[in-house]
Coordinates of C-alpha atoms in Angstrom, one line a residue:
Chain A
X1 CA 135.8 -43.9 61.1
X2 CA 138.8 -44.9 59.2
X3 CA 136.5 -46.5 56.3
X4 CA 134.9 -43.4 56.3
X5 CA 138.4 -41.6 55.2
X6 CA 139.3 -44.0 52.7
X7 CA 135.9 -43.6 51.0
X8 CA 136.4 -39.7 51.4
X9 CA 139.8 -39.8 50.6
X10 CA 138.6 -42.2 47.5
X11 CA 136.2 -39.5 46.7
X12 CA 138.6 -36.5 46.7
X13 CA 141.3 -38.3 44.0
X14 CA 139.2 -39.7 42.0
X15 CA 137.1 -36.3 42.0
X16 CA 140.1 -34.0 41.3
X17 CA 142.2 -36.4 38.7
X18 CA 138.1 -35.7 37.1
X19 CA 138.4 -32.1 36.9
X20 CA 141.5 -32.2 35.0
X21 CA 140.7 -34.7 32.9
X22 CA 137.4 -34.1 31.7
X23 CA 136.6 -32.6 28.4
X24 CA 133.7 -30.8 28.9
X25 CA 134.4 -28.2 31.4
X26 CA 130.7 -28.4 33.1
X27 CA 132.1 -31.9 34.1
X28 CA 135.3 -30.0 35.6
X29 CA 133.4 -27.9 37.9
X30 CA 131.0 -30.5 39.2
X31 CA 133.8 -32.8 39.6
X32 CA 135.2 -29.8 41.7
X33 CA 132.5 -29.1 43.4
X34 CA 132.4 -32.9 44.7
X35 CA 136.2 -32.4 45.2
X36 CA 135.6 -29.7 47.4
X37 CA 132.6 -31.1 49.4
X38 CA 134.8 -34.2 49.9
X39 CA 137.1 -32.0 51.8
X40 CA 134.5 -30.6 53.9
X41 CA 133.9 -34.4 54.8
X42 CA 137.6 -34.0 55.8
X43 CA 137.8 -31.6 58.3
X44 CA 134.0 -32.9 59.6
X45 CA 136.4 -36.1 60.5
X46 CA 138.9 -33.8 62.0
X47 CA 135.9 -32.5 64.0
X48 CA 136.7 -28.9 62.0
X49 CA 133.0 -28.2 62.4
X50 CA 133.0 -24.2 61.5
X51 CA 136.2 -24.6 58.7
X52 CA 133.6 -27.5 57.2
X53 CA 130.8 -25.4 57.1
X54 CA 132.5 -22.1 56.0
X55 CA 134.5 -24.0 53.0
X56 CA 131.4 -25.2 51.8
X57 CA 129.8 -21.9 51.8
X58 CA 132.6 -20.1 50.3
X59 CA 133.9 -22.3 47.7
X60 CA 130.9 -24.6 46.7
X61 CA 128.1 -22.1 47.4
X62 CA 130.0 -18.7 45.9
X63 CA 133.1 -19.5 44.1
X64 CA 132.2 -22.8 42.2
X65 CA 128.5 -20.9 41.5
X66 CA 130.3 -17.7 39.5
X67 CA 132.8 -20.5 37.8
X68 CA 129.7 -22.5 36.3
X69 CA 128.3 -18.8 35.5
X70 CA 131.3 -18.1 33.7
X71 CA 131.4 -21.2 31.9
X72 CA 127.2 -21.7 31.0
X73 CA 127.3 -18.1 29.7
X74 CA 130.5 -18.8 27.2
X75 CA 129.2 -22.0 26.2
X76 CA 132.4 -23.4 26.2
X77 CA 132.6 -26.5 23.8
X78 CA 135.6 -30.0 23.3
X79 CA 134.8 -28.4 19.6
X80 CA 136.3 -25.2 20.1
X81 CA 139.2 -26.0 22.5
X82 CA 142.4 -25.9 20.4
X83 CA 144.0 -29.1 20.5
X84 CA 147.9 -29.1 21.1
X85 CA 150.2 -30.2 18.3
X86 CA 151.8 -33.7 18.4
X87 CA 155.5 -32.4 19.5
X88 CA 153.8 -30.5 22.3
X89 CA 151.7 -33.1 23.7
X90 CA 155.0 -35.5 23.8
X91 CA 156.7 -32.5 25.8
X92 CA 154.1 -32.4 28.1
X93 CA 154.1 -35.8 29.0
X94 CA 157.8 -36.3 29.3
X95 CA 158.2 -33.2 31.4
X96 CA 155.4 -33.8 33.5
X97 CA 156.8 -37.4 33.5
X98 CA 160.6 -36.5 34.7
X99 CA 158.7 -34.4 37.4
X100 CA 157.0 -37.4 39.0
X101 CA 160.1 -39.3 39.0
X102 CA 162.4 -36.5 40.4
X103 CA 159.4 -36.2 42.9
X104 CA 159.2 -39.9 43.7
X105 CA 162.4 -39.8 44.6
X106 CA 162.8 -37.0 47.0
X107 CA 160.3 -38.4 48.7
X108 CA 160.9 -41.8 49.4
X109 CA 164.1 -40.5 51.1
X110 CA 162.3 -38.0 52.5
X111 CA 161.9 -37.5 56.3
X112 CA 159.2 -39.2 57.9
X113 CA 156.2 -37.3 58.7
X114 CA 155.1 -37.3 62.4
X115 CA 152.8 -35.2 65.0
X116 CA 154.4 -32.7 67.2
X117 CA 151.3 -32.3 68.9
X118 CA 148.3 -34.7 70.1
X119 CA 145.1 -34.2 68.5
X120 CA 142.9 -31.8 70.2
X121 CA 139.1 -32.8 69.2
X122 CA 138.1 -29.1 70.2
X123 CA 140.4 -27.1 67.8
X124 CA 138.3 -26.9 65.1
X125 CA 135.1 -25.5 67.3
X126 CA 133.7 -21.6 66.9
X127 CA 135.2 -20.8 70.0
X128 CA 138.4 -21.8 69.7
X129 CA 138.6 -20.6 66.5
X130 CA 137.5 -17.0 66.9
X131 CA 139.6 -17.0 70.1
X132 CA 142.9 -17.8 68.0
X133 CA 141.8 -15.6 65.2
X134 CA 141.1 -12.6 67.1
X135 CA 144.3 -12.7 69.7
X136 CA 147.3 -14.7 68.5
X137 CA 146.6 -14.1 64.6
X138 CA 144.8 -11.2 64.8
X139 CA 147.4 -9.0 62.8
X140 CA 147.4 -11.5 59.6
X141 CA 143.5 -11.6 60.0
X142 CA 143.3 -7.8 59.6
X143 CA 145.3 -7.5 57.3
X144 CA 144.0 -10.3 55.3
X145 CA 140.5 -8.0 55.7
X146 CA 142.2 -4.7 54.4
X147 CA 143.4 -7.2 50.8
X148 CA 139.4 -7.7 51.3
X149 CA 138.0 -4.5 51.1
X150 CA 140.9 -3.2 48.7
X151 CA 139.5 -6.2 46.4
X152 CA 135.7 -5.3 46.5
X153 CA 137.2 -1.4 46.0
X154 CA 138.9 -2.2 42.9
X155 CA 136.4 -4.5 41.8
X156 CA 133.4 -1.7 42.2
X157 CA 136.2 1.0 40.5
X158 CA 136.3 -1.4 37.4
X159 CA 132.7 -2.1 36.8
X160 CA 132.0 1.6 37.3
X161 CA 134.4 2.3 34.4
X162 CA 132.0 2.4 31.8
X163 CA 129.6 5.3 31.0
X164 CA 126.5 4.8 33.2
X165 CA 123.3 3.9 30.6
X166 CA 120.2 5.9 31.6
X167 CA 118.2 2.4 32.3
X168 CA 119.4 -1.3 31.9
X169 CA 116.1 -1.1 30.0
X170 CA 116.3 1.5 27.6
X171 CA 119.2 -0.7 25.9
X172 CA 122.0 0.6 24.0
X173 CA 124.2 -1.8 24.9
X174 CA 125.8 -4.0 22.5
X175 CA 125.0 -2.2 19.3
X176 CA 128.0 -0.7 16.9
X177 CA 127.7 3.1 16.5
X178 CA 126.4 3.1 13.5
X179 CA 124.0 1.1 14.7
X180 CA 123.1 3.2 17.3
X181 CA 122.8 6.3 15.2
X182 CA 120.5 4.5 12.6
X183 CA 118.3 4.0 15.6
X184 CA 118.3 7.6 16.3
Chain B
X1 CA 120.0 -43.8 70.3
X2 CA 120.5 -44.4 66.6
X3 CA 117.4 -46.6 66.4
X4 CA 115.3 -43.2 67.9
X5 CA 117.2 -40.8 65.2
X6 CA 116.3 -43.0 62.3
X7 CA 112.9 -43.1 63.6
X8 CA 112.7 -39.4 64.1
X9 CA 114.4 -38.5 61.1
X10 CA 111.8 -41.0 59.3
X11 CA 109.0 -39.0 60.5
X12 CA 110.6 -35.8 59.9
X13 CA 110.7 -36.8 56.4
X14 CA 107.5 -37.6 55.9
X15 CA 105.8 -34.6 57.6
X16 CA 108.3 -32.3 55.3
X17 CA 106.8 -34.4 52.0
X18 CA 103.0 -34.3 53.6
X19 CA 103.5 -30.2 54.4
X20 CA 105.2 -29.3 50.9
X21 CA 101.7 -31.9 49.2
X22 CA 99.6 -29.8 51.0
X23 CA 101.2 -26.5 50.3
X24 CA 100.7 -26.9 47.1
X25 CA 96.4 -27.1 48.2
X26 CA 96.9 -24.6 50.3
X27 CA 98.3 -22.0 47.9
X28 CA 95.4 -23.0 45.2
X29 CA 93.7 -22.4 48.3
X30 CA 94.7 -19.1 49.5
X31 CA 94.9 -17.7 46.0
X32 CA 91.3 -19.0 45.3
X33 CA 90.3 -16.7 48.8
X34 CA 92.5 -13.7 47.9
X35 CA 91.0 -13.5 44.4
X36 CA 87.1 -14.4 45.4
X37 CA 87.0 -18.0 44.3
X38 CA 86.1 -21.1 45.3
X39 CA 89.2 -23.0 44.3
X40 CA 90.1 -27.3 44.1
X41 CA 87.1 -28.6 45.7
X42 CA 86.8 -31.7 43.2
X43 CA 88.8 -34.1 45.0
X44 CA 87.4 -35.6 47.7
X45 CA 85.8 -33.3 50.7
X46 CA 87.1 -29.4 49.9
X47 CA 89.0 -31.2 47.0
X48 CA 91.8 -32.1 50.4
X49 CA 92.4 -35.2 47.9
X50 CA 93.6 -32.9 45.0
X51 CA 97.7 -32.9 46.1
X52 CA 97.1 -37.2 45.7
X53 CA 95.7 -36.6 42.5
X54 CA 98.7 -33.9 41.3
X55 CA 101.0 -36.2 42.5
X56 CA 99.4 -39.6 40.5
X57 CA 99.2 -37.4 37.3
X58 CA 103.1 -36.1 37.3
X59 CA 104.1 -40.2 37.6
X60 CA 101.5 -40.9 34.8
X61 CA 102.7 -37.9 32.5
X62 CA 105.4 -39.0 29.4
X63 CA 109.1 -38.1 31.2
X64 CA 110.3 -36.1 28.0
X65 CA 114.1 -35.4 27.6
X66 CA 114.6 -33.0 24.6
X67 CA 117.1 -34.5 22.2
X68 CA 119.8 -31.7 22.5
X69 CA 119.8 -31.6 26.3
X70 CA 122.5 -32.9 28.6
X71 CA 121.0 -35.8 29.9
X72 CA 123.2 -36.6 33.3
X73 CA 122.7 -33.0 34.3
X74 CA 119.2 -32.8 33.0
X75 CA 118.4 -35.7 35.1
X76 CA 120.4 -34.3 38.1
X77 CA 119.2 -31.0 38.3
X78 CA 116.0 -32.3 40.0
X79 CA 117.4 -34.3 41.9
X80 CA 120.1 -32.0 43.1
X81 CA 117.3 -29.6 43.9
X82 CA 114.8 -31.9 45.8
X83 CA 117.9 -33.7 47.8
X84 CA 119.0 -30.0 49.0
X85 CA 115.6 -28.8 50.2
X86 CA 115.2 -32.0 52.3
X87 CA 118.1 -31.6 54.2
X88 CA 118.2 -28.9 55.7
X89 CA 115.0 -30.0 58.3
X90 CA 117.5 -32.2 60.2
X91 CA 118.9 -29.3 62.3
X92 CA 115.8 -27.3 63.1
X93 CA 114.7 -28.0 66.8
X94 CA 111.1 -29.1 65.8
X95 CA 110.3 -29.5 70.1
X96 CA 111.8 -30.0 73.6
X97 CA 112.2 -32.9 75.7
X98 CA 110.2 -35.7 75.5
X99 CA 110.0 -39.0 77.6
X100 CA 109.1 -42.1 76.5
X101 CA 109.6 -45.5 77.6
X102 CA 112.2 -44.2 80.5
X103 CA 113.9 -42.8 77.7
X104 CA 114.5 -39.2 77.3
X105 CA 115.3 -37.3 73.6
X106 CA 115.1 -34.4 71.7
X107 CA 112.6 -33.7 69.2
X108 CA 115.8 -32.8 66.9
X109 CA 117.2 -34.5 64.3
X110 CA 120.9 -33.4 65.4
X111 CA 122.3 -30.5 66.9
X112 CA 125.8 -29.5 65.8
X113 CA 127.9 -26.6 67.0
X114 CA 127.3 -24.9 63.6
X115 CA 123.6 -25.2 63.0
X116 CA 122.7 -22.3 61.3
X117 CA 125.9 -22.0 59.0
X118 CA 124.8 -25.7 57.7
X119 CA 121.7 -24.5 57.5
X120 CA 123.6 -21.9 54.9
X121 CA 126.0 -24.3 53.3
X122 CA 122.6 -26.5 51.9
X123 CA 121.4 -23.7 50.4
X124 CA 124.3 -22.6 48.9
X125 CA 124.3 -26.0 47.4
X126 CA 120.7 -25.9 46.5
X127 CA 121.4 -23.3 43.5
X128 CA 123.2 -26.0 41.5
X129 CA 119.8 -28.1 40.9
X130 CA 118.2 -25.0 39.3
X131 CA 121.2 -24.0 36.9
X132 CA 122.4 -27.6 36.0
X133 CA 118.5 -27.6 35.3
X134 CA 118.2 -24.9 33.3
X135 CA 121.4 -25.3 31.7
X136 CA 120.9 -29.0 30.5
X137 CA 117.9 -27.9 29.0
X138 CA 119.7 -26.3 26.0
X139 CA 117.0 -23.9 25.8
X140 CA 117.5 -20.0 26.0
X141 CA 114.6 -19.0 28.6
X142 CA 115.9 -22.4 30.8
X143 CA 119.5 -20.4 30.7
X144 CA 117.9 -17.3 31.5
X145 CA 116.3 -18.7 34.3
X146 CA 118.9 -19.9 36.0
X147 CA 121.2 -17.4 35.6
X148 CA 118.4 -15.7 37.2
X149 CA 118.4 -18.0 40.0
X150 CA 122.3 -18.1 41.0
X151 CA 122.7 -14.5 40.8
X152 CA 119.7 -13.7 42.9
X153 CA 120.3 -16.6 45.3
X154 CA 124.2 -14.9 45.3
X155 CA 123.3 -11.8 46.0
X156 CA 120.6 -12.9 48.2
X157 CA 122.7 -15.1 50.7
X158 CA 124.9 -11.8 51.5
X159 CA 121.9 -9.7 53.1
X160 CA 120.9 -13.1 54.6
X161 CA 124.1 -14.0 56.0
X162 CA 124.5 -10.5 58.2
X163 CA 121.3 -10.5 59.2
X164 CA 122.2 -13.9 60.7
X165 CA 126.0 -12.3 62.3
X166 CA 123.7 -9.7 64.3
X167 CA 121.7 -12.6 65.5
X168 CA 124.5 -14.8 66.7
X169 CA 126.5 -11.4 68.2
X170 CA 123.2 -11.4 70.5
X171 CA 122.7 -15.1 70.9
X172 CA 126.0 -15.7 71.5
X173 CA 125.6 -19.4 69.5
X174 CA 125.3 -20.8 66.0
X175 CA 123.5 -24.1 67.5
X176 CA 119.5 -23.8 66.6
X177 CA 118.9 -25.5 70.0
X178 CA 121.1 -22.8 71.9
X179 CA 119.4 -20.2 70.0
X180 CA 115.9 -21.1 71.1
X181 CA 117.0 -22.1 74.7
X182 CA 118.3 -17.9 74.5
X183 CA 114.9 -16.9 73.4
X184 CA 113.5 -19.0 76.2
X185 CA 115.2 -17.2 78.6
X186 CA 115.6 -13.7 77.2
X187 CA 112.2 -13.6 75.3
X188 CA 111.4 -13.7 71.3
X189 CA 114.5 -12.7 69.5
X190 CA 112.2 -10.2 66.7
X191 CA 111.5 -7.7 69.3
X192 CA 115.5 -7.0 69.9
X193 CA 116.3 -7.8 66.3
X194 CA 113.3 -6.2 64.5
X195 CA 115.2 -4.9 61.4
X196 CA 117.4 -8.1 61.3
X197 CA 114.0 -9.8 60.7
X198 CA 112.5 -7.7 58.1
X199 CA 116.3 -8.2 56.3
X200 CA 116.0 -11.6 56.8
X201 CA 112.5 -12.4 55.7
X202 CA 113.2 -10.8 52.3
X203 CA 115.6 -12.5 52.0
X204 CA 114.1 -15.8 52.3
X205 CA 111.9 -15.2 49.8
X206 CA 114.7 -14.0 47.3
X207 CA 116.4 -17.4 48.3
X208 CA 113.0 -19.5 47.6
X209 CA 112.7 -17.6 44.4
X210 CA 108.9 -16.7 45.7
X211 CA 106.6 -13.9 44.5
X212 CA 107.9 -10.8 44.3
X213 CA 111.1 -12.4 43.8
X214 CA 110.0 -15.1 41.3
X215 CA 112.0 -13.9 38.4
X216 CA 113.6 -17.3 37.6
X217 CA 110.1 -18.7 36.8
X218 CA 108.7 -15.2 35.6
X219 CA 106.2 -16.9 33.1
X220 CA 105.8 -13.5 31.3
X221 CA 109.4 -13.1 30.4
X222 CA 110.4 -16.9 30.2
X223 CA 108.1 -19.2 29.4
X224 CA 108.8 -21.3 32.3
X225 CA 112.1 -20.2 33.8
X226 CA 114.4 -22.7 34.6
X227 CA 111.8 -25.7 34.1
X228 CA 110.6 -25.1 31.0
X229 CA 111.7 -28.0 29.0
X230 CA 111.0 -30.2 32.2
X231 CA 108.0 -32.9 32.4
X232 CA 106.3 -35.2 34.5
X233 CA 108.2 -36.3 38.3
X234 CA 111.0 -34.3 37.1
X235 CA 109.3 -31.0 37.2
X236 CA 107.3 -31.9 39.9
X237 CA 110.7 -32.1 41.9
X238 CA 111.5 -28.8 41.2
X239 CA 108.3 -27.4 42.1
X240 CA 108.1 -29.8 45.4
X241 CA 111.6 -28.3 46.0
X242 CA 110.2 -24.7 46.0
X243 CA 107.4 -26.2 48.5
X244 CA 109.7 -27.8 50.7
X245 CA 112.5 -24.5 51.0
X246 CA 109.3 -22.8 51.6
X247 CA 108.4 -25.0 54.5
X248 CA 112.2 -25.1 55.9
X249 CA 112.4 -21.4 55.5
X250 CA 109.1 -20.7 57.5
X251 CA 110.8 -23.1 60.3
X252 CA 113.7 -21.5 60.6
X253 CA 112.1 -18.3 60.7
X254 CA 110.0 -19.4 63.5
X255 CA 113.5 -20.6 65.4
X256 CA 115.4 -17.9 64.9
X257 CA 112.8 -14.8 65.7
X258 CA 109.8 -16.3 67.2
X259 CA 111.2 -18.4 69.8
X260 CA 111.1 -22.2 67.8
X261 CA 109.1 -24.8 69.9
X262 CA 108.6 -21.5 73.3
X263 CA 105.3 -20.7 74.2
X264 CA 105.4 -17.7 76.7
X265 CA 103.8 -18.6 80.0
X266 CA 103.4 -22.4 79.6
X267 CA 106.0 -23.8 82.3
X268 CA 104.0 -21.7 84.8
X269 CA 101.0 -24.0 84.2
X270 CA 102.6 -27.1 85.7
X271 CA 101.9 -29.4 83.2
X272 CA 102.7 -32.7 82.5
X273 CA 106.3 -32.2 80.9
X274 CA 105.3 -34.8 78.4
X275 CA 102.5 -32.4 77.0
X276 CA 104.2 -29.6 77.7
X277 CA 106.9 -30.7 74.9
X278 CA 104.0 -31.8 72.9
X279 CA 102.0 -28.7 72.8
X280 CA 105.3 -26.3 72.0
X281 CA 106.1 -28.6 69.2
X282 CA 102.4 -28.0 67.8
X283 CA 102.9 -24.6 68.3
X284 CA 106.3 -24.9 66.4
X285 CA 103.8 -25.8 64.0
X286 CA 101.6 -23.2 63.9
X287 CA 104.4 -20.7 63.7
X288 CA 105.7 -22.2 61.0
X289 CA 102.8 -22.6 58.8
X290 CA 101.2 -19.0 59.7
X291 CA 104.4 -17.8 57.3
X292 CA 104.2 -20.3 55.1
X293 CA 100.3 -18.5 54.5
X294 CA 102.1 -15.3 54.6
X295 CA 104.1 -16.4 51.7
X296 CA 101.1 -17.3 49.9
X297 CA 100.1 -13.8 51.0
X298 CA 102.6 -12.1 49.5
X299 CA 102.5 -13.8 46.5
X300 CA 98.9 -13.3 45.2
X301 CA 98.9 -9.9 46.7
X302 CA 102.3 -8.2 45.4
X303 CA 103.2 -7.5 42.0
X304 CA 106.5 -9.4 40.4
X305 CA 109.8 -6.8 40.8
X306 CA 111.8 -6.0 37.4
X307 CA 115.1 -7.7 37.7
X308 CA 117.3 -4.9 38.3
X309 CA 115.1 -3.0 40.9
X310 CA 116.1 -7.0 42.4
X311 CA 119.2 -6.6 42.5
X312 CA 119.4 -3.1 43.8
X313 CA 117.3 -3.8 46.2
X314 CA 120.0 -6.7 47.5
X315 CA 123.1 -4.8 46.8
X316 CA 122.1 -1.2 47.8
X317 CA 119.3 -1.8 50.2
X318 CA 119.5 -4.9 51.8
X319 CA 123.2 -5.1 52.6
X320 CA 124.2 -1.8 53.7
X321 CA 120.9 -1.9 55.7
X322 CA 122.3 -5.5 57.2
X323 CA 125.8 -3.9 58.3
X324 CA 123.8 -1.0 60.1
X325 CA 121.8 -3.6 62.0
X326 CA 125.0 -5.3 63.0
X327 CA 126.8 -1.8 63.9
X328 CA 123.6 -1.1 66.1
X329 CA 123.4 -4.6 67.8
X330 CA 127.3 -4.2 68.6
X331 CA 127.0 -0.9 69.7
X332 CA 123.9 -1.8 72.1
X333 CA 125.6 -4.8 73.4
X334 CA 128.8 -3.1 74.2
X335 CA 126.9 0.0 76.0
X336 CA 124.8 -3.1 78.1
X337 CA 128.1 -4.5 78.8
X338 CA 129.3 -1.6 80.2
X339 CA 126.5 -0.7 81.9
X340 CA 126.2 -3.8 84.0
X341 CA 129.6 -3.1 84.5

């Protein structure tokens, strides 16, 4: 069992330092997508059956899908990414640098992290969890529902924006005015 | 325990690789009866030796990789896509009990608390082999394709998925086992979930990227869809992906609405409980390959769908359609409730 975290937990750094280190960004979401399904193997130790399953669906089968969408249609490139001038990159670093230290520190003095509660092998089961969600949270679940529906709203209200074409056939689209009127 | 997993899971496996070989027959097959032909009959007696001979010419075929492709992803789109489609067989209750040696155990790979929804989260995962694919490619119609693929599989998964939440508000269980034990006691799950089925069954086909949904491949539009610059084993992964999701799909069709490994009437006979396990897994079998011939079927019997009337048929019919059903189903339960006070 506990070989089995250190290989996941192996999996999960090693993953994520991936994504923002590689230089084609295809490699970035597949590293994230790894990432992700490494944390899945998480909570599967943790016996988090559903919040496995549903993190998987949500963030490697939806979210991580539109990202690699996003990226094959722009055809991003290492060509065409900017690189960052020389003063910049030395900025960076040393920032980023002081951070860690300043981080390091605070945290070796920090407080030692320890359970309040023992492990209960059955929180992470449907039951339990639909139980919780739908009597001690249900407020914050609600009302994490109405963001929901306000999202998809807004989303629909943008797309719609745009004067309807006839047919997605009859084209159109994508042609200059002049263009257009030549056609005519 | 583990030893009679492994072994189980072993056989699983091969049956899953021996049904999606022979689909590929039986769809030669079935097209060659649907259009008044005689079909492979080369091979061996009826030509039943023609998927051996498929599978010995895809090894024997030159494995081309075209210069300006990603080759990681090129090579682990296939793989991606036949790994996926295998996994998913694991959960499906495939019989009941069986005894053997004083030892009793499930014809059942595994059944977790969350069978269907991992049944979800592998095919959510299956779309990457088919865009990595087609992306690697570096060829337009293999883009196409796939972008094909993920939206339709997207879109797809949403009419899928609440078709599923009226099940389970009925069932009561996302385990497969606990949804087929409910059927055995309350009867077949498509007579009280008749529109849920219709929802779901298009979708599967959407998800399988099947005829009339076969846009992705749409060899009128794109060459070959999302496998067009892919040769020998490597394409025929992809297409013994599409055989094996088409398998897995028929199961779980079969488990969900037509009562899995249940025949009706068969524990009154008194049999021997050894056959009686042995003759609902056969016709577990039977279930599941009368729709794998019905999505033969459809295919050489429907026309192909233009890609928007696809998609408005998922967003606009299929959804809204799938959030009646579950506002039904709740409304019937609750009035049952009630009713038995």
């Amino acid at each position: 069992m506990l070989a089995l975290f250190y290989i996941l937990a192996a999996l999960s750094v090693v993953s994520a330092l991936i994504v923002v280190s590689a230089r084609n960004p295809i490699n970035s979401v597949i590293a994230l997508v790894v990432c992700f399904l490494s944390i899945a193997g998480h909570y599967i130790l943790l016996n988090a059956q559903f919040l496995a399953m549903v993190h998987v669906i949500v963030y490697t089968g939806a979210i991580m899908v539109l990202f690699l969408f996003v990226i094959m249609l722009l055809n991003l490139n290492t060509a065409t990414e900017p690189m960052k001038s020389l003063g910049m990159r030395v900025a960076a670093v040393t920032g980023g640098g002081l951070l860690f230290i300043t981080l390091a520190a605070a945290i070796r003095h920090g407080v030692t992290i320890s359970a309040t509660n023992d492990f209960d092998p059955g929180v992470g089961l449907v039951k339990t969890v639909g139980h919780v969600l739908f009597t001690e949270f249900l407020l914050p679940f609600e009302v994490s529902s109405v963001l929901f529906l306000s999202a998809i709203v807004g989303v629909v209200m943008l797309a719609k924006k745009e004067t309807p074409s006839p047919h997605p056939l009859s084209d159109g689209e994508g042609l200059t005015p002049a263009e257009l009127e030549r056609r005519r | 325990m583990i030893i009679t997993t492994a072994i189980l899971l072993l056989v699983l496996f091969v049956i899953t690789l021996t049904v999606a070989a022979y689909s590929t027959y039986g769809e030669r097959k079935v097209a060659a009866f649907l259009q008044d032909r005689i079909g492979p009959n080369r091979a061996g007696p009826f030509g039943i030796l023609q998927p051996l001979a498929d599978g010995a010419k895809m090894f024997m075929k030159e494995d081309f990789i075209p210069a300006a492709a990603n080759k990681r992803l090129f090579i682990l789109g296939p793989a991606i896509a036949m790994t996926t489609a295998l996994l998913t067989g694991v959960v499906i209750p495939w019989g009941g009990e069986l005894t053997l040696f004083g030892e009793t155990f499930k014809l059942q790979g595994t059944d977790p608390e969350i069978g269907i929804l991992y049944v979800f989260a592998i095919v959510s995962i299956g779309v990457y082999g088919i865009m990595l694919g087609g992306w690697a490619s570096n060829n337009k119609y293999a883009l196409l394709g796939a972008v094909r693929a993920a939206s339709q599989m997207v879109s797809y998964e949403l009419g899928l998925g609440l078709s599923i939440v009226a099940l389970v508000m009925l069932t009561g269980t996302l385990s497969m086992g606990g949804i087929v034990d409910y059927q055995i006691e309350h009867g077949w799950n498509v007579i009280r979930q008749p529109l849920g089925f219709i929802i779901f069954l298009v979708c599967a086909f959407a998800e399988t990227n099947r005829a009339p949904f076969d846009m992705p491949e749409c060899e009128t539009e794109l060459v070959g869809g999302y496998h067009t610059e892919f040769s020998s084993m490597k394409l025929g992964f992809f297409l013994f992906a599409e055989y094996t999701n088409m398998f897995i799909s028929s199961a779980v069709i079969a488990t969900l609405y037509f009562g899995g490994y249940h025949v009706p009437g068969l524990d009154r006979l008194g049999l021997d409980p050894n056959i009686a396990t042995l003759i609902g897994t056969a016709s577990m079998f039977a279930k599941t390959f009368f729709f794998i011939f019905f999505f033969m079927w459809v295919r050489w019997s429907t026309p192909r769908f233009r890609f928007d009337q696809l998609m408005n048929l998922g967003w606009k019919g299929l959804i809204p359609l799938g959030i009646v059903n579950m506002l039904i189903t709740g409304t019937v339960y609750y009035l049952s409730e009630m009713w038995k006070g």
